[in-house]
PDB file of C-alpha atoms in Angstrom:
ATOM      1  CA  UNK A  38      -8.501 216.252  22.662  1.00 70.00           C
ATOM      2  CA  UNK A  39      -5.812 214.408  22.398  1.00 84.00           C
ATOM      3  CA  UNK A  40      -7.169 211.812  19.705  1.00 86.00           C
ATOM      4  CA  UNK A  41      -8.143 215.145  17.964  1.00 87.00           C
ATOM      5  CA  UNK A  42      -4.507 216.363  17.870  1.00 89.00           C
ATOM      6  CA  UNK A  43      -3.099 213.110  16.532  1.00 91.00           C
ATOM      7  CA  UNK A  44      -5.500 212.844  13.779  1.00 90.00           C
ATOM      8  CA  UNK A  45      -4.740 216.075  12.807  1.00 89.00           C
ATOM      9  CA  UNK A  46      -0.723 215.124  12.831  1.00 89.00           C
ATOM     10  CA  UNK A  47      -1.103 212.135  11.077  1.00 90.00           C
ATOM     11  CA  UNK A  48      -3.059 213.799   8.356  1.00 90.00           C
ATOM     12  CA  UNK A  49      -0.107 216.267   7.843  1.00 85.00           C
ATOM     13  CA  UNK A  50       2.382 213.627   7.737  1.00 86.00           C
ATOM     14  CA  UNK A  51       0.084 211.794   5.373  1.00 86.00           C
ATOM     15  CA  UNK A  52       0.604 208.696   7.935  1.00 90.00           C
ATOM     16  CA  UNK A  53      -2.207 206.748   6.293  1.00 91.00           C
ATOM     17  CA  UNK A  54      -2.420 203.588   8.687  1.00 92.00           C
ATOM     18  CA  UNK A  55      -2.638 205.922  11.427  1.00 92.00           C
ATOM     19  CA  UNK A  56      -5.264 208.181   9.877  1.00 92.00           C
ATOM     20  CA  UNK A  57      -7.483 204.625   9.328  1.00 92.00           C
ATOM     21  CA  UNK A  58      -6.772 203.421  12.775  1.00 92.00           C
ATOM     22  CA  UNK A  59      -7.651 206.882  14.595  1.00 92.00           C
ATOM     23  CA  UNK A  60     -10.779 207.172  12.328  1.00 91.00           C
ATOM     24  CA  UNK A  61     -11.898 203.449  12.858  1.00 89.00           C
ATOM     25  CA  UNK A  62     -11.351 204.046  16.725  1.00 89.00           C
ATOM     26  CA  UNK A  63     -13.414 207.474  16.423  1.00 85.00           C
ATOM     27  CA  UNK A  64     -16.642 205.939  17.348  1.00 79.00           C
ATOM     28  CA  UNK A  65     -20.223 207.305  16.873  1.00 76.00           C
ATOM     29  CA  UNK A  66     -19.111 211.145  18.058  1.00 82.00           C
ATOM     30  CA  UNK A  67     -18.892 213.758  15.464  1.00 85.00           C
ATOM     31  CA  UNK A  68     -15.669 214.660  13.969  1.00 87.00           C
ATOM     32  CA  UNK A  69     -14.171 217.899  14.934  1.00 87.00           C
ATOM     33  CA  UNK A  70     -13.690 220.507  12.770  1.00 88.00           C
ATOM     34  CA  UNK A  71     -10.304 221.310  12.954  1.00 88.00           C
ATOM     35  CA  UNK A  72      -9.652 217.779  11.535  1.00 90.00           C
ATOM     36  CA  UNK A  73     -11.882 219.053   8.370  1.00 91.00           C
ATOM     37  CA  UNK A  74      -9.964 221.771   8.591  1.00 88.00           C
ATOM     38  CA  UNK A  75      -6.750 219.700   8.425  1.00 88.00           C
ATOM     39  CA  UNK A  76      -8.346 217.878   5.448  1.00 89.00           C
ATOM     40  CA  UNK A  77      -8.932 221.072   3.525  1.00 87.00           C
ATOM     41  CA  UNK A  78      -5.293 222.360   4.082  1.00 83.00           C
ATOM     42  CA  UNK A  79      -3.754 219.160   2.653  1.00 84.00           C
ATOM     43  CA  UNK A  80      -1.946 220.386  -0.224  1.00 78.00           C
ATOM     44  CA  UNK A  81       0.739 217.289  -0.349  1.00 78.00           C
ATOM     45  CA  UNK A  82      -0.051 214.989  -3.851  1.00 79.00           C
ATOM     46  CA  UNK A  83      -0.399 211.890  -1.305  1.00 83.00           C
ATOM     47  CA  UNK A  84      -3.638 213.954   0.414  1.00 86.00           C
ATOM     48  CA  UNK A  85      -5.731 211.491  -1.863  1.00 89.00           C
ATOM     49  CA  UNK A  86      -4.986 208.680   0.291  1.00 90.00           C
ATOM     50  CA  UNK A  87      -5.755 210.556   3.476  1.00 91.00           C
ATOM     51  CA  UNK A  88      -9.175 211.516   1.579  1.00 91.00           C
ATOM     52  CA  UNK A  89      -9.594 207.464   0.933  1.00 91.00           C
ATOM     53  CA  UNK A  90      -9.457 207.348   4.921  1.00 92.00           C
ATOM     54  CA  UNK A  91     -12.737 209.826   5.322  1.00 92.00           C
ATOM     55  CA  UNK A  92     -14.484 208.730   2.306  1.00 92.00           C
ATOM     56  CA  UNK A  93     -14.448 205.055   3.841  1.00 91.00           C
ATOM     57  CA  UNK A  94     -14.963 206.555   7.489  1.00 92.00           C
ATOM     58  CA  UNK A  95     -18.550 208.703   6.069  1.00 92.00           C
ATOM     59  CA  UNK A  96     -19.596 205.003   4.406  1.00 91.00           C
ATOM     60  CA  UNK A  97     -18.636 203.531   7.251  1.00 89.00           C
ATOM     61  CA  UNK A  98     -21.357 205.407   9.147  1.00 89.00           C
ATOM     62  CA  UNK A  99     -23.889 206.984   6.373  1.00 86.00           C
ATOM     63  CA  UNK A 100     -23.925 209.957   5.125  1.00 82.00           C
ATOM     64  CA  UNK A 101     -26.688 210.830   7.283  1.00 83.00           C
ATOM     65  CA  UNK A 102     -24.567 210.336  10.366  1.00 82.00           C
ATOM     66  CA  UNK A 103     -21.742 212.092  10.037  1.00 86.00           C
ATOM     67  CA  UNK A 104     -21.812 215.590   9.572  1.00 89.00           C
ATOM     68  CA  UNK A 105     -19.797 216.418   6.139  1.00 91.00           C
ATOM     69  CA  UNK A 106     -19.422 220.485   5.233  1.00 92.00           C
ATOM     70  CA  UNK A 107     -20.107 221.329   1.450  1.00 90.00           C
ATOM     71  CA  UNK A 108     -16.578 221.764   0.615  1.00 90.00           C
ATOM     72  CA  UNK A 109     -15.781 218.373   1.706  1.00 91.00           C
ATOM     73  CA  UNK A 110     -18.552 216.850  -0.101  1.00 92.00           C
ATOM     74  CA  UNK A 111     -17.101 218.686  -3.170  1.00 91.00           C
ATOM     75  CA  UNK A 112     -13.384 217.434  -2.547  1.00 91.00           C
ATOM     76  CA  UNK A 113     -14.084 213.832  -1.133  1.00 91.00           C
ATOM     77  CA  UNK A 114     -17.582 213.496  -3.746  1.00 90.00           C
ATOM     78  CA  UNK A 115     -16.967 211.658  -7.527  1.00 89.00           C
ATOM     79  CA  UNK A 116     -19.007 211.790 -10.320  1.00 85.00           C
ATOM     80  CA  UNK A 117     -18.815 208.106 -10.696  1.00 84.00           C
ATOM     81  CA  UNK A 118     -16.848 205.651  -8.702  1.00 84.00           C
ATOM     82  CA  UNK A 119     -16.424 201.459  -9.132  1.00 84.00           C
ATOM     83  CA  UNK A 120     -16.699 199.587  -6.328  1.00 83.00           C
ATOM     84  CA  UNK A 121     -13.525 198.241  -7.396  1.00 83.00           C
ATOM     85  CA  UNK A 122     -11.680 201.656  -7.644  1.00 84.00           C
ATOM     86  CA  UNK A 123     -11.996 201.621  -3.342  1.00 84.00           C
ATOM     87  CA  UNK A 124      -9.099 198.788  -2.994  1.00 84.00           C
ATOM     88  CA  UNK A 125      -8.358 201.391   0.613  1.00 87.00           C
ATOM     89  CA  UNK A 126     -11.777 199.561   1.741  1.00 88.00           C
ATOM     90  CA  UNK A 127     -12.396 196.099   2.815  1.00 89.00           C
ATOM     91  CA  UNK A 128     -14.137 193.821   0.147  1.00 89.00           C
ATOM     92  CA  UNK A 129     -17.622 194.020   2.194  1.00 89.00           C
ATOM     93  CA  UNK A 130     -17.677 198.043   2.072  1.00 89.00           C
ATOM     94  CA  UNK A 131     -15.966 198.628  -1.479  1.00 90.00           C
ATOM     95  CA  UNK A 132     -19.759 198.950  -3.114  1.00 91.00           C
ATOM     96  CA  UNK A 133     -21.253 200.817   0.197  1.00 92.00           C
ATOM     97  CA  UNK A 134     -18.029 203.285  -0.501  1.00 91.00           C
ATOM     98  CA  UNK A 135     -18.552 203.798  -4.041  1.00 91.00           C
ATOM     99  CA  UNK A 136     -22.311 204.679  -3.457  1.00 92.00           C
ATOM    100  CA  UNK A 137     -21.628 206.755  -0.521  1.00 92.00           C
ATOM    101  CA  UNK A 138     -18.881 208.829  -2.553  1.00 92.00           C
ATOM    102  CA  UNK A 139     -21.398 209.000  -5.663  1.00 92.00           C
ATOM    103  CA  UNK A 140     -23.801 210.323  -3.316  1.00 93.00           C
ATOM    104  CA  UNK A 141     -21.952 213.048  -2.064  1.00 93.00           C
ATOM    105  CA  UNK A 142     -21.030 214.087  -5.343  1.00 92.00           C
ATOM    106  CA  UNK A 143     -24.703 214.273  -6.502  1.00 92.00           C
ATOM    107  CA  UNK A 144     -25.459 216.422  -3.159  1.00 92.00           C
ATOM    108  CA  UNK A 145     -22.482 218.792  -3.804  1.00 91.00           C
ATOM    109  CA  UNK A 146     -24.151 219.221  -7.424  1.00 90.00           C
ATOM    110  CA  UNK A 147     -27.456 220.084  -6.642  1.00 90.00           C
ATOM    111  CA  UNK A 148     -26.569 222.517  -3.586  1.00 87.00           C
ATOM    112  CA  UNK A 149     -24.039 224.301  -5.932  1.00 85.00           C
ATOM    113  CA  UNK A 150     -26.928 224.515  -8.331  1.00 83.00           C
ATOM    114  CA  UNK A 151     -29.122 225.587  -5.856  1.00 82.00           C
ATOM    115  CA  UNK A 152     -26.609 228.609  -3.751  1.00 78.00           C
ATOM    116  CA  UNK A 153     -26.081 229.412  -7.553  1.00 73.00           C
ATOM    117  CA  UNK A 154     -29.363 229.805  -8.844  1.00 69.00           C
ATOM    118  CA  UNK A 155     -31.168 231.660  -5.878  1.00 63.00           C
ATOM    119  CA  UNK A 156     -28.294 233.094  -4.448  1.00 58.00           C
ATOM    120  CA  UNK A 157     -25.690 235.764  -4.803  1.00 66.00           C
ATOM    121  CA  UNK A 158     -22.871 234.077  -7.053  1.00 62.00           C
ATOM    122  CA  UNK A 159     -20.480 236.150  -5.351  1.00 65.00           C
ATOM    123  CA  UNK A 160     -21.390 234.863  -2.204  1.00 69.00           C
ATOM    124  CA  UNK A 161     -20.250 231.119  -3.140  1.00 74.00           C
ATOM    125  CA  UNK A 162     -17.862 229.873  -0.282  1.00 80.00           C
ATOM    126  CA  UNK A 163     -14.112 230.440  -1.287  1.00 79.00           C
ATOM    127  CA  UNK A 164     -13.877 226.451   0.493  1.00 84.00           C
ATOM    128  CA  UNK A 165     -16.310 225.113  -2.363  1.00 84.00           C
ATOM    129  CA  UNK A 166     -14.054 226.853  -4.866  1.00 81.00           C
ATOM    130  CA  UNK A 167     -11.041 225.827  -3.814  1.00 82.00           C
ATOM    131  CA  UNK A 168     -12.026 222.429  -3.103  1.00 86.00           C
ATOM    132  CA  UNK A 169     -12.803 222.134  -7.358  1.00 84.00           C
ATOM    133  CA  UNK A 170      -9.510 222.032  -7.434  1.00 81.00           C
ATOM    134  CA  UNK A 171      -8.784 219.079  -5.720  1.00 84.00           C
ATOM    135  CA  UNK A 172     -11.371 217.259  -7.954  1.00 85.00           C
ATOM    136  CA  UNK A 173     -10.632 214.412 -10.774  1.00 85.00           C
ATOM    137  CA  UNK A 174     -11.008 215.426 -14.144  1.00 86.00           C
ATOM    138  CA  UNK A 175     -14.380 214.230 -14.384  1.00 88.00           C
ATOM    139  CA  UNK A 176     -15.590 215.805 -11.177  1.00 88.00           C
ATOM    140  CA  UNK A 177     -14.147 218.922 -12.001  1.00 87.00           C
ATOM    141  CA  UNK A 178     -15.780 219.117 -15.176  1.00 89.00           C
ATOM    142  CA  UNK A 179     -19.256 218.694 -13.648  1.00 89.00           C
ATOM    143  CA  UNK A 180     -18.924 221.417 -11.300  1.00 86.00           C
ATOM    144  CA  UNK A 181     -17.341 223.756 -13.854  1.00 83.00           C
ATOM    145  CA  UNK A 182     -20.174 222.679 -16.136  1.00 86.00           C
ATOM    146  CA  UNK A 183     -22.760 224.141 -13.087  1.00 83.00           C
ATOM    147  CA  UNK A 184     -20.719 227.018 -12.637  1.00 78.00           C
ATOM    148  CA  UNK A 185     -20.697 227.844 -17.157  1.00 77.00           C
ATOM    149  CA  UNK A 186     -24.497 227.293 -16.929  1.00 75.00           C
ATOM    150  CA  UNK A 187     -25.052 229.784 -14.267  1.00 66.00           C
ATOM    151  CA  UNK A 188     -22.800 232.522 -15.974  1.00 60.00           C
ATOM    152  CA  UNK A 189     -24.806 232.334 -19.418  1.00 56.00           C
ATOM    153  CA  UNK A 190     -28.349 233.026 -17.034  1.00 58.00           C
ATOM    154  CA  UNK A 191     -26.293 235.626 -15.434  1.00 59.00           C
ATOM    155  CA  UNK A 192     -25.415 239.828 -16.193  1.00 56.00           C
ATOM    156  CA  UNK A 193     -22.303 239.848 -16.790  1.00 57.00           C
ATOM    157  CA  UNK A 194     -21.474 241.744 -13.311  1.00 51.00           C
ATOM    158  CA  UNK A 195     -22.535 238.831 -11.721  1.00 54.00           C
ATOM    159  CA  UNK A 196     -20.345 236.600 -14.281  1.00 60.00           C
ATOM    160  CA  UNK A 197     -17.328 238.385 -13.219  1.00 68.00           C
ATOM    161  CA  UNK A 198     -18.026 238.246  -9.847  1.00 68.00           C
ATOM    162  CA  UNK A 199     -17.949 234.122  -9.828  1.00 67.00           C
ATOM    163  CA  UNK A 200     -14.538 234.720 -11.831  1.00 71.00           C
ATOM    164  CA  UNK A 201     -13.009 236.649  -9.075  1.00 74.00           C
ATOM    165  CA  UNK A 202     -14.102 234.467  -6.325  1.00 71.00           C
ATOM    166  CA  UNK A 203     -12.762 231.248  -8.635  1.00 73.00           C
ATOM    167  CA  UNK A 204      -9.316 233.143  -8.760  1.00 78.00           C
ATOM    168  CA  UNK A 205      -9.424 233.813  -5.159  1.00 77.00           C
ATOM    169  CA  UNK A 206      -9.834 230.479  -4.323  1.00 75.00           C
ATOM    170  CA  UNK A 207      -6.977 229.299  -6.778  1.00 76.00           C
ATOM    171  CA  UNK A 208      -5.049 231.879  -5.238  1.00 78.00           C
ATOM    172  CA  UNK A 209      -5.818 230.867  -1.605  1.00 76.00           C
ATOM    173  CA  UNK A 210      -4.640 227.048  -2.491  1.00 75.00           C
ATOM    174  CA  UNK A 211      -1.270 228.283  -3.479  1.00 76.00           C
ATOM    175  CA  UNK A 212      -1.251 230.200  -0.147  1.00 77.00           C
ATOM    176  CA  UNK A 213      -1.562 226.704   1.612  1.00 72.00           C
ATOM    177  CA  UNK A 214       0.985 224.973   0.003  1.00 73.00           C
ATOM    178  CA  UNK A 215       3.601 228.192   0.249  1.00 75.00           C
ATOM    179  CA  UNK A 216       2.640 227.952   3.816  1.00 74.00           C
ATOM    180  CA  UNK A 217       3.176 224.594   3.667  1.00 71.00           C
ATOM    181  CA  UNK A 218       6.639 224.578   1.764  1.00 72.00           C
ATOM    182  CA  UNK A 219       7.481 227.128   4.630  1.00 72.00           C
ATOM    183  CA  UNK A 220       6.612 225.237   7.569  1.00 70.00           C
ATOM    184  CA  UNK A 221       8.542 222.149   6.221  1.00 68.00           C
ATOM    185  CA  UNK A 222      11.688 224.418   5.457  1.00 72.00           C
ATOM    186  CA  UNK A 223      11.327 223.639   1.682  1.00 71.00           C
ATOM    187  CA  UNK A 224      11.632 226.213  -0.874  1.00 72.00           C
ATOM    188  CA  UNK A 225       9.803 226.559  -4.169  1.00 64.00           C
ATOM    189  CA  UNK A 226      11.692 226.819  -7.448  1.00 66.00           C
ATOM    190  CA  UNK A 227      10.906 230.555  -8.393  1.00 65.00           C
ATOM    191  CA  UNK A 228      11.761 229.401 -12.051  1.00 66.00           C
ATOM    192  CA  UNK A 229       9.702 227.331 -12.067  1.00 63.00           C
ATOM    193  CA  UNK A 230       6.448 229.294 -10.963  1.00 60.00           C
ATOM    194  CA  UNK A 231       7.275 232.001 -13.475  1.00 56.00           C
TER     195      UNK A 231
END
């Protein structure tokens, strides 16, 4: 519980050599979710380093070991990554990294395909949504790309529907990082927003 608690600290104070250590120590045991949780709330710019940390702690151990949700795959996932883009990994893991990464970005594709071509749009998770967001460019596009494809086979109730849920997500992100702002007494710049 303990270890749990400190991960989750270090994540929020974006205390990266702490994150590595913690996660190195972790072992073979699942990680809990309230430190995926943490992960998703990360709203600070320097998050990307954190998400370095669990993208070399999945290679680490496979992506059939650990346990990653669908939002994370989408967040943490790349279209295309270079072994030398992982400098956060040792030499010896930097190509197991970029494969593992590239992996999970092929999964998150073809379940988002998948929930959106059998199932309700409108039932997408708001997590998978949001986590677009936190996406490079090129990522971002991919996934946008799925989600333009399944709006032209769609009525355009259903259309709508994905819209809505999209701006709910983008909505709930800001939510984060006002709560965010709040907890660390900061406030936003009102002219700014507007």
């Amino acid at each position: 519980f303990k270890q749990q608690r400190l991960l989750k600290i270090a994540m929020w104070s974006c205390n990266v050599r702490l994150v590595r250590r913690l996660l190195a120590a972790w072992g073979g045991r699942p990680l809990h979710s309230s430190a995926w949780r943490a992960l998703r709330f990360m709203t600070d710019p320097r998050r990307k380093d954190v998400e370095d940390m669990f993208r070399l702690y999945i290679a680490e151990r496979s992506l059939q070991t650990v346990e990653v949700p669908f939002w994370a795959m989408i967040q943490l996932g790349r279209k295309e990554m270079r072994p030398e883009e992982a400098q956060y990994a040792p030499p010896s893991l930097r190509e197991k990294v970029a494969s593992t990464v590239t992996k999970m970005h092929t999964e998150a594709c073809s379940t988002m395909e998948a929930a959106f071509g059998t199932e309700d749009p409108a039932a997408f998770p708001l997590d998978a949504l949001a986590a677009m967001h936190k996406c490079d460019a090129d990522t971002k596009a991919v996934f946008q790309g799925i989600i333009s494809a399944t709006k032209l086979n769609r009525p355009a109730a259903l259309s709508s529907s994905v819209m809505r849920r999209s701006k709910r997500a983008a909505t709930r992100e800001l939510l984060w990082e006002l709560r965010r702002a709040l907890c660390e007494k900061r406030t936003p710049d009102m002219a700014l927003a507007a």
